[in-house]
Amino acid sequence: MHKVIGILTIVILALVAFGLPVSAQDGTLASELNYPRQIAYHADGNLYIAEAGYGGAIEMEIEDPASGQMVPASAGLTARVVM
């Protein structure tokens, strides 16, 4: 049973990671996700997806670890959990 749950989790994560819509039991789609991070099924059958968000209204500059250059970035309260 644990293998089935593990495989199902990997498949759902792959669908979300590659930006493909995830079909729910009622035919609705999970789309337009902003950096999805975690997923979970509730006992009532709903799929919950935690999103890191896209930044926000606060503009700043941060150092790019790869180049050492300062690059523009944004921050804000855009993280959410969708059902």
PDB file of N, CA and C in Angstrom:
ATOM      1  N   MET A   1       0.826  -1.199   0.000  1.00  0.00           N
ATOM      2  CA  MET A   1       0.000   0.000   0.000  1.00  0.00           C
ATOM      3  C   MET A   1       0.869   1.262   0.000  1.00  0.00           C
ATOM      4  N   HIS A   2       1.988   1.213   0.747  1.00  0.00           N
ATOM      5  CA  HIS A   2       2.866   2.379   0.802  1.00  0.00           C
ATOM      6  C   HIS A   2       3.494   2.658  -0.561  1.00  0.00           C
ATOM      7  N   LYS A   3       3.778   1.596  -1.332  1.00  0.00           N
ATOM      8  CA  LYS A   3       4.335   1.793  -2.665  1.00  0.00           C
ATOM      9  C   LYS A   3       3.347   2.510  -3.568  1.00  0.00           C
ATOM     10  N   VAL A   4       2.068   2.129  -3.485  1.00  0.00           N
ATOM     11  CA  VAL A   4       1.034   2.748  -4.317  1.00  0.00           C
ATOM     12  C   VAL A   4       0.900   4.224  -3.976  1.00  0.00           C
ATOM     13  N   ILE A   5       0.888   4.545  -2.694  1.00  0.00           N
ATOM     14  CA  ILE A   5       0.788   5.943  -2.267  1.00  0.00           C
ATOM     15  C   ILE A   5       2.025   6.716  -2.715  1.00  0.00           C
ATOM     16  N   GLY A   6       3.197   6.105  -2.599  1.00  0.00           N
ATOM     17  CA  GLY A   6       4.436   6.758  -3.034  1.00  0.00           C
ATOM     18  C   GLY A   6       4.444   7.032  -4.529  1.00  0.00           C
ATOM     19  N   ILE A   7       4.014   6.054  -5.316  1.00  0.00           N
ATOM     20  CA  ILE A   7       3.973   6.233  -6.775  1.00  0.00           C
ATOM     21  C   ILE A   7       2.959   7.295  -7.147  1.00  0.00           C
ATOM     22  N   LEU A   8       1.777   7.268  -6.508  1.00  0.00           N
ATOM     23  CA  LEU A   8       0.753   8.279  -6.781  1.00  0.00           C
ATOM     24  C   LEU A   8       1.262   9.678  -6.438  1.00  0.00           C
ATOM     25  N   THR A   9       1.960   9.806  -5.332  1.00  0.00           N
ATOM     26  CA  THR A   9       2.522  11.103  -4.935  1.00  0.00           C
ATOM     27  C   THR A   9       3.537  11.592  -5.962  1.00  0.00           C
ATOM     28  N   ILE A  10       4.391  10.713  -6.442  1.00  0.00           N
ATOM     29  CA  ILE A  10       5.390  11.094  -7.446  1.00  0.00           C
ATOM     30  C   ILE A  10       4.717  11.540  -8.737  1.00  0.00           C
ATOM     31  N   VAL A  11       3.681  10.829  -9.162  1.00  0.00           N
ATOM     32  CA  VAL A  11       2.972  11.191 -10.389  1.00  0.00           C
ATOM     33  C   VAL A  11       2.317  12.558 -10.251  1.00  0.00           C
ATOM     34  N   ILE A  12       1.658  12.801  -9.131  1.00  0.00           N
ATOM     35  CA  ILE A  12       0.998  14.099  -8.923  1.00  0.00           C
ATOM     36  C   ILE A  12       2.034  15.210  -8.853  1.00  0.00           C
ATOM     37  N   LEU A  13       3.133  14.978  -8.154  1.00  0.00           N
ATOM     38  CA  LEU A  13       4.190  15.999  -8.088  1.00  0.00           C
ATOM     39  C   LEU A  13       4.757  16.287  -9.471  1.00  0.00           C
ATOM     40  N   ALA A  14       4.937  15.263 -10.283  1.00  0.00           N
ATOM     41  CA  ALA A  14       5.457  15.470 -11.630  1.00  0.00           C
ATOM     42  C   ALA A  14       4.483  16.288 -12.465  1.00  0.00           C
ATOM     43  N   LEU A  15       3.196  16.011 -12.357  1.00  0.00           N
ATOM     44  CA  LEU A  15       2.200  16.784 -13.101  1.00  0.00           C
ATOM     45  C   LEU A  15       2.212  18.246 -12.685  1.00  0.00           C
ATOM     46  N   VAL A  16       2.270  18.486 -11.377  1.00  0.00           N
ATOM     47  CA  VAL A  16       2.287  19.864 -10.880  1.00  0.00           C
ATOM     48  C   VAL A  16       3.588  20.557 -11.264  1.00  0.00           C
ATOM     49  N   ALA A  17       4.712  19.848 -11.142  1.00  0.00           N
ATOM     50  CA  ALA A  17       6.011  20.449 -11.428  1.00  0.00           C
ATOM     51  C   ALA A  17       6.145  20.844 -12.892  1.00  0.00           C
ATOM     52  N   PHE A  18       5.544  20.096 -13.787  1.00  0.00           N
ATOM     53  CA  PHE A  18       5.658  20.400 -15.206  1.00  0.00           C
ATOM     54  C   PHE A  18       4.519  21.290 -15.706  1.00  0.00           C
ATOM     55  N   GLY A  19       3.728  21.820 -14.787  1.00  0.00           N
ATOM     56  CA  GLY A  19       2.701  22.791 -15.152  1.00  0.00           C
ATOM     57  C   GLY A  19       1.486  22.205 -15.829  1.00  0.00           C
ATOM     58  N   LEU A  20       1.299  20.891 -15.764  1.00  0.00           N
ATOM     59  CA  LEU A  20       0.122  20.289 -16.361  1.00  0.00           C
ATOM     60  C   LEU A  20      -1.023  20.346 -15.366  1.00  0.00           C
ATOM     61  N   PRO A  21      -2.233  20.531 -15.847  1.00  0.00           N
ATOM     62  CA  PRO A  21      -3.363  20.568 -14.918  1.00  0.00           C
ATOM     63  C   PRO A  21      -3.569  19.215 -14.244  1.00  0.00           C
ATOM     64  N   VAL A  22      -3.987  19.253 -12.998  1.00  0.00           N
ATOM     65  CA  VAL A  22      -4.269  18.045 -12.241  1.00  0.00           C
ATOM     66  C   VAL A  22      -5.783  17.901 -12.170  1.00  0.00           C
ATOM     67  N   SER A  23      -6.326  16.795 -12.638  1.00  0.00           N
ATOM     68  CA  SER A  23      -7.769  16.589 -12.614  1.00  0.00           C
ATOM     69  C   SER A  23      -8.214  16.114 -11.237  1.00  0.00           C
ATOM     70  N   ALA A  24      -9.284  16.689 -10.752  1.00  0.00           N
ATOM     71  CA  ALA A  24      -9.884  16.263  -9.501  1.00  0.00           C
ATOM     72  C   ALA A  24     -11.050  15.327  -9.808  1.00  0.00           C
ATOM     73  N   GLN A  25     -11.652  14.737  -8.772  1.00  0.00           N
ATOM     74  CA  GLN A  25     -12.743  13.794  -8.969  1.00  0.00           C
ATOM     75  C   GLN A  25     -13.948  14.433  -9.640  1.00  0.00           C
ATOM     76  N   ASP A  26     -14.201  15.702  -9.364  1.00  0.00           N
ATOM     77  CA  ASP A  26     -15.381  16.346  -9.938  1.00  0.00           C
ATOM     78  C   ASP A  26     -15.094  16.973 -11.305  1.00  0.00           C
ATOM     79  N   GLY A  27     -13.901  16.786 -11.845  1.00  0.00           N
ATOM     80  CA  GLY A  27     -13.570  17.287 -13.172  1.00  0.00           C
ATOM     81  C   GLY A  27     -12.950  18.668 -13.194  1.00  0.00           C
ATOM     82  N   THR A  28     -12.790  19.323 -12.048  1.00  0.00           N
ATOM     83  CA  THR A  28     -12.150  20.630 -12.034  1.00  0.00           C
ATOM     84  C   THR A  28     -10.649  20.465 -12.201  1.00  0.00           C
ATOM     85  N   LEU A  29      -9.976  21.544 -12.528  1.00  0.00           N
ATOM     86  CA  LEU A  29      -8.540  21.491 -12.775  1.00  0.00           C
ATOM     87  C   LEU A  29      -7.797  22.383 -11.798  1.00  0.00           C
ATOM     88  N   ALA A  30      -6.601  21.965 -11.416  1.00  0.00           N
ATOM     89  CA  ALA A  30      -5.693  22.805 -10.639  1.00  0.00           C
ATOM     90  C   ALA A  30      -4.725  23.411 -11.634  1.00  0.00           C
ATOM     91  N   SER A  31      -4.881  24.694 -11.916  1.00  0.00           N
ATOM     92  CA  SER A  31      -4.013  25.356 -12.876  1.00  0.00           C
ATOM     93  C   SER A  31      -3.614  26.713 -12.325  1.00  0.00           C
ATOM     94  N   GLU A  32      -2.713  27.362 -13.025  1.00  0.00           N
ATOM     95  CA  GLU A  32      -2.212  28.677 -12.625  1.00  0.00           C
ATOM     96  C   GLU A  32      -1.630  28.645 -11.218  1.00  0.00           C
ATOM     97  N   LEU A  33      -0.851  27.620 -10.919  1.00  0.00           N
ATOM     98  CA  LEU A  33      -0.212  27.510  -9.616  1.00  0.00           C
ATOM     99  C   LEU A  33       1.072  28.333  -9.606  1.00  0.00           C
ATOM    100  N   ASN A  34       1.376  28.938  -8.461  1.00  0.00           N
ATOM    101  CA  ASN A  34       2.570  29.757  -8.297  1.00  0.00           C
ATOM    102  C   ASN A  34       3.584  29.031  -7.428  1.00  0.00           C
ATOM    103  N   TYR A  35       4.493  28.299  -8.063  1.00  0.00           N
ATOM    104  CA  TYR A  35       5.553  27.564  -7.397  1.00  0.00           C
ATOM    105  C   TYR A  35       5.003  26.589  -6.345  1.00  0.00           C
ATOM    106  N   PRO A  36       4.261  25.565  -6.784  1.00  0.00           N
ATOM    107  CA  PRO A  36       3.718  24.586  -5.834  1.00  0.00           C
ATOM    108  C   PRO A  36       4.833  23.860  -5.093  1.00  0.00           C
ATOM    109  N   ARG A  37       4.610  23.592  -3.810  1.00  0.00           N
ATOM    110  CA  ARG A  37       5.645  22.988  -2.969  1.00  0.00           C
ATOM    111  C   ARG A  37       5.219  21.650  -2.365  1.00  0.00           C
ATOM    112  N   GLN A  38       4.033  21.554  -1.814  1.00  0.00           N
ATOM    113  CA  GLN A  38       3.582  20.342  -1.135  1.00  0.00           C
ATOM    114  C   GLN A  38       2.156  20.027  -1.566  1.00  0.00           C
ATOM    115  N   ILE A  39       1.799  18.742  -1.541  1.00  0.00           N
ATOM    116  CA  ILE A  39       0.423  18.333  -1.814  1.00  0.00           C
ATOM    117  C   ILE A  39      -0.007  17.343  -0.745  1.00  0.00           C
ATOM    118  N   ALA A  40      -1.319  17.298  -0.510  1.00  0.00           N
ATOM    119  CA  ALA A  40      -1.860  16.349   0.458  1.00  0.00           C
ATOM    120  C   ALA A  40      -3.318  16.085   0.129  1.00  0.00           C
ATOM    121  N   TYR A  41      -3.744  14.849   0.330  1.00  0.00           N
ATOM    122  CA  TYR A  41      -5.150  14.498   0.224  1.00  0.00           C
ATOM    123  C   TYR A  41      -5.743  14.472   1.622  1.00  0.00           C
ATOM    124  N   HIS A  42      -6.906  15.077   1.777  1.00  0.00           N
ATOM    125  CA  HIS A  42      -7.628  15.068   3.034  1.00  0.00           C
ATOM    126  C   HIS A  42      -8.514  13.828   3.057  1.00  0.00           C
ATOM    127  N   ALA A  43      -8.967  13.425   4.229  1.00  0.00           N
ATOM    128  CA  ALA A  43      -9.825  12.246   4.348  1.00  0.00           C
ATOM    129  C   ALA A  43     -11.131  12.402   3.564  1.00  0.00           C
ATOM    130  N   ASP A  44     -11.567  13.643   3.341  1.00  0.00           N
ATOM    131  CA  ASP A  44     -12.804  13.873   2.592  1.00  0.00           C
ATOM    132  C   ASP A  44     -12.585  13.789   1.076  1.00  0.00           C
ATOM    133  N   GLY A  45     -11.342  13.506   0.641  1.00  0.00           N
ATOM    134  CA  GLY A  45     -11.054  13.329  -0.780  1.00  0.00           C
ATOM    135  C   GLY A  45     -10.561  14.568  -1.492  1.00  0.00           C
ATOM    136  N   ASN A  46     -10.476  15.695  -0.808  1.00  0.00           N
ATOM    137  CA  ASN A  46      -9.987  16.924  -1.435  1.00  0.00           C
ATOM    138  C   ASN A  46      -8.467  16.916  -1.518  1.00  0.00           C
ATOM    139  N   LEU A  47      -7.943  17.468  -2.609  1.00  0.00           N
ATOM    140  CA  LEU A  47      -6.506  17.612  -2.800  1.00  0.00           C
ATOM    141  C   LEU A  47      -6.118  19.031  -2.413  1.00  0.00           C
ATOM    142  N   TYR A  48      -5.157  19.178  -1.517  1.00  0.00           N
ATOM    143  CA  TYR A  48      -4.653  20.481  -1.096  1.00  0.00           C
ATOM    144  C   TYR A  48      -3.255  20.668  -1.665  1.00  0.00           C
ATOM    145  N   ILE A  49      -2.989  21.862  -2.198  1.00  0.00           N
ATOM    146  CA  ILE A  49      -1.680  22.180  -2.766  1.00  0.00           C
ATOM    147  C   ILE A  49      -1.160  23.448  -2.101  1.00  0.00           C
ATOM    148  N   ALA A  50       0.032  23.367  -1.504  1.00  0.00           N
ATOM    149  CA  ALA A  50       0.669  24.536  -0.901  1.00  0.00           C
ATOM    150  C   ALA A  50       1.547  25.195  -1.959  1.00  0.00           C
ATOM    151  N   GLU A  51       1.422  26.520  -2.075  1.00  0.00           N
ATOM    152  CA  GLU A  51       2.200  27.275  -3.056  1.00  0.00           C
ATOM    153  C   GLU A  51       3.117  28.265  -2.351  1.00  0.00           C
ATOM    154  N   ALA A  52       4.332  28.410  -2.858  1.00  0.00           N
ATOM    155  CA  ALA A  52       5.281  29.378  -2.297  1.00  0.00           C
ATOM    156  C   ALA A  52       4.886  30.799  -2.669  1.00  0.00           C
ATOM    157  N   GLY A  53       4.209  30.983  -3.797  1.00  0.00           N
ATOM    158  CA  GLY A  53       3.808  32.313  -4.235  1.00  0.00           C
ATOM    159  C   GLY A  53       4.756  32.875  -5.267  1.00  0.00           C
ATOM    160  N   TYR A  54       4.438  34.047  -5.757  1.00  0.00           N
ATOM    161  CA  TYR A  54       5.194  34.659  -6.846  1.00  0.00           C
ATOM    162  C   TYR A  54       5.976  35.883  -6.420  1.00  0.00           C
ATOM    163  N   GLY A  55       5.972  36.233  -5.167  1.00  0.00           N
ATOM    164  CA  GLY A  55       6.690  37.424  -4.718  1.00  0.00           C
ATOM    165  C   GLY A  55       5.723  38.395  -4.092  1.00  0.00           C
ATOM    166  N   GLY A  56       5.565  39.530  -4.683  1.00  0.00           N
ATOM    167  CA  GLY A  56       4.621  40.497  -4.153  1.00  0.00           C
ATOM    168  C   GLY A  56       4.990  41.913  -4.520  1.00  0.00           C
ATOM    169  N   ALA A  57       4.485  42.852  -3.744  1.00  0.00           N
ATOM    170  CA  ALA A  57       4.634  44.268  -4.065  1.00  0.00           C
ATOM    171  C   ALA A  57       5.938  44.890  -3.561  1.00  0.00           C
ATOM    172  N   ILE A  58       6.659  44.225  -2.699  1.00  0.00           N
ATOM    173  CA  ILE A  58       7.903  44.774  -2.153  1.00  0.00           C
ATOM    174  C   ILE A  58       9.040  44.477  -3.122  1.00  0.00           C
ATOM    175  N   GLU A  59       9.616  45.515  -3.695  1.00  0.00           N
ATOM    176  CA  GLU A  59      10.721  45.375  -4.649  1.00  0.00           C
ATOM    177  C   GLU A  59      12.050  45.557  -3.919  1.00  0.00           C
ATOM    178  N   MET A  60      13.043  44.730  -4.256  1.00  0.00           N
ATOM    179  CA  MET A  60      14.356  44.809  -3.620  1.00  0.00           C
ATOM    180  C   MET A  60      15.403  44.237  -4.561  1.00  0.00           C
ATOM    181  N   GLU A  61      16.647  44.262  -4.137  1.00  0.00           N
ATOM    182  CA  GLU A  61      17.720  43.617  -4.882  1.00  0.00           C
ATOM    183  C   GLU A  61      18.382  42.605  -3.971  1.00  0.00           C
ATOM    184  N   ILE A  62      18.690  41.442  -4.552  1.00  0.00           N
ATOM    185  CA  ILE A  62      19.389  40.396  -3.804  1.00  0.00           C
ATOM    186  C   ILE A  62      20.599  39.945  -4.611  1.00  0.00           C
ATOM    187  N   GLU A  63      21.546  39.330  -3.930  1.00  0.00           N
ATOM    188  CA  GLU A  63      22.744  38.847  -4.615  1.00  0.00           C
ATOM    189  C   GLU A  63      22.470  37.474  -5.217  1.00  0.00           C
ATOM    190  N   ASP A  64      22.750  37.344  -6.517  1.00  0.00           N
ATOM    191  CA  ASP A  64      22.624  36.058  -7.203  1.00  0.00           C
ATOM    192  C   ASP A  64      23.803  35.194  -6.790  1.00  0.00           C
ATOM    193  N   PRO A  65      23.548  34.030  -6.154  1.00  0.00           N
ATOM    194  CA  PRO A  65      24.653  33.207  -5.673  1.00  0.00           C
ATOM    195  C   PRO A  65      25.568  32.706  -6.797  1.00  0.00           C
ATOM    196  N   ALA A  66      25.025  32.517  -7.984  1.00  0.00           N
ATOM    197  CA  ALA A  66      25.830  31.987  -9.091  1.00  0.00           C
ATOM    198  C   ALA A  66      26.793  33.021  -9.641  1.00  0.00           C
ATOM    199  N   SER A  67      26.317  34.273  -9.789  1.00  0.00           N
ATOM    200  CA  SER A  67      27.152  35.283 -10.431  1.00  0.00           C
ATOM    201  C   SER A  67      27.741  36.316  -9.478  1.00  0.00           C
ATOM    202  N   GLY A  68      27.153  36.440  -8.279  1.00  0.00           N
ATOM    203  CA  GLY A  68      27.598  37.466  -7.347  1.00  0.00           C
ATOM    204  C   GLY A  68      27.043  38.840  -7.670  1.00  0.00           C
ATOM    205  N   GLN A  69      26.262  38.949  -8.726  1.00  0.00           N
ATOM    206  CA  GLN A  69      25.655  40.223  -9.146  1.00  0.00           C
ATOM    207  C   GLN A  69      24.381  40.489  -8.334  1.00  0.00           C
ATOM    208  N   MET A  70      24.037  41.748  -8.180  1.00  0.00           N
ATOM    209  CA  MET A  70      22.776  42.130  -7.551  1.00  0.00           C
ATOM    210  C   MET A  70      21.683  42.055  -8.618  1.00  0.00           C
ATOM    211  N   VAL A  71      20.570  41.388  -8.309  1.00  0.00           N
ATOM    212  CA  VAL A  71      19.470  41.225  -9.247  1.00  0.00           C
ATOM    213  C   VAL A  71      18.173  41.663  -8.590  1.00  0.00           C
ATOM    214  N   PRO A  72      17.215  42.162  -9.392  1.00  0.00           N
ATOM    215  CA  PRO A  72      15.935  42.578  -8.805  1.00  0.00           C
ATOM    216  C   PRO A  72      15.129  41.367  -8.328  1.00  0.00           C
ATOM    217  N   ALA A  73      14.376  41.557  -7.254  1.00  0.00           N
ATOM    218  CA  ALA A  73      13.513  40.511  -6.708  1.00  0.00           C
ATOM    219  C   ALA A  73      12.302  41.181  -6.064  1.00  0.00           C
ATOM    220  N   SER A  74      11.289  40.405  -5.796  1.00  0.00           N
ATOM    221  CA  SER A  74      10.115  40.925  -5.107  1.00  0.00           C
ATOM    222  C   SER A  74       9.752  39.991  -3.964  1.00  0.00           C
ATOM    223  N   ALA A  75       9.081  40.542  -2.965  1.00  0.00           N
ATOM    224  CA  ALA A  75       8.653  39.766  -1.810  1.00  0.00           C
ATOM    225  C   ALA A  75       7.250  40.222  -1.414  1.00  0.00           C
ATOM    226  N   GLY A  76       6.557  39.381  -0.716  1.00  0.00           N
ATOM    227  CA  GLY A  76       5.220  39.727  -0.284  1.00  0.00           C
ATOM    228  C   GLY A  76       4.470  38.515   0.223  1.00  0.00           C
ATOM    229  N   LEU A  77       3.219  38.720   0.534  1.00  0.00           N
ATOM    230  CA  LEU A  77       2.395  37.671   1.126  1.00  0.00           C
ATOM    231  C   LEU A  77       1.542  37.006   0.062  1.00  0.00           C
ATOM    232  N   THR A  78       2.177  36.256  -0.837  1.00  0.00           N
ATOM    233  CA  THR A  78       1.450  35.611  -1.922  1.00  0.00           C
ATOM    234  C   THR A  78       1.383  34.086  -1.777  1.00  0.00           C
ATOM    235  N   ALA A  79       1.970  33.525  -0.733  1.00  0.00           N
ATOM    236  CA  ALA A  79       1.885  32.086  -0.511  1.00  0.00           C
ATOM    237  C   ALA A  79       0.445  31.739  -0.139  1.00  0.00           C
ATOM    238  N   ARG A  80       0.028  30.512  -0.490  1.00  0.00           N
ATOM    239  CA  ARG A  80      -1.346  30.104  -0.176  1.00  0.00           C
ATOM    240  C   ARG A  80      -1.458  28.585  -0.243  1.00  0.00           C
ATOM    241  N   VAL A  81      -2.573  28.102   0.266  1.00  0.00           N
ATOM    242  CA  VAL A  81      -2.939  26.694   0.137  1.00  0.00           C
ATOM    243  C   VAL A  81      -4.252  26.666  -0.612  1.00  0.00           C
ATOM    244  N   VAL A  82      -4.294  25.929  -1.723  1.00  0.00           N
ATOM    245  CA  VAL A  82      -5.513  25.832  -2.529  1.00  0.00           C
ATOM    246  C   VAL A  82      -6.070  24.426  -2.425  1.00  0.00           C
ATOM    247  N   MET A  83      -7.392  24.326  -2.558  1.00  0.00           N
ATOM    248  CA  MET A  83      -8.067  23.032  -2.498  1.00  0.00           C
ATOM    249  C   MET A  83      -8.659  22.739  -3.860  1.00  0.00           C
TER     250      MET A  83
END
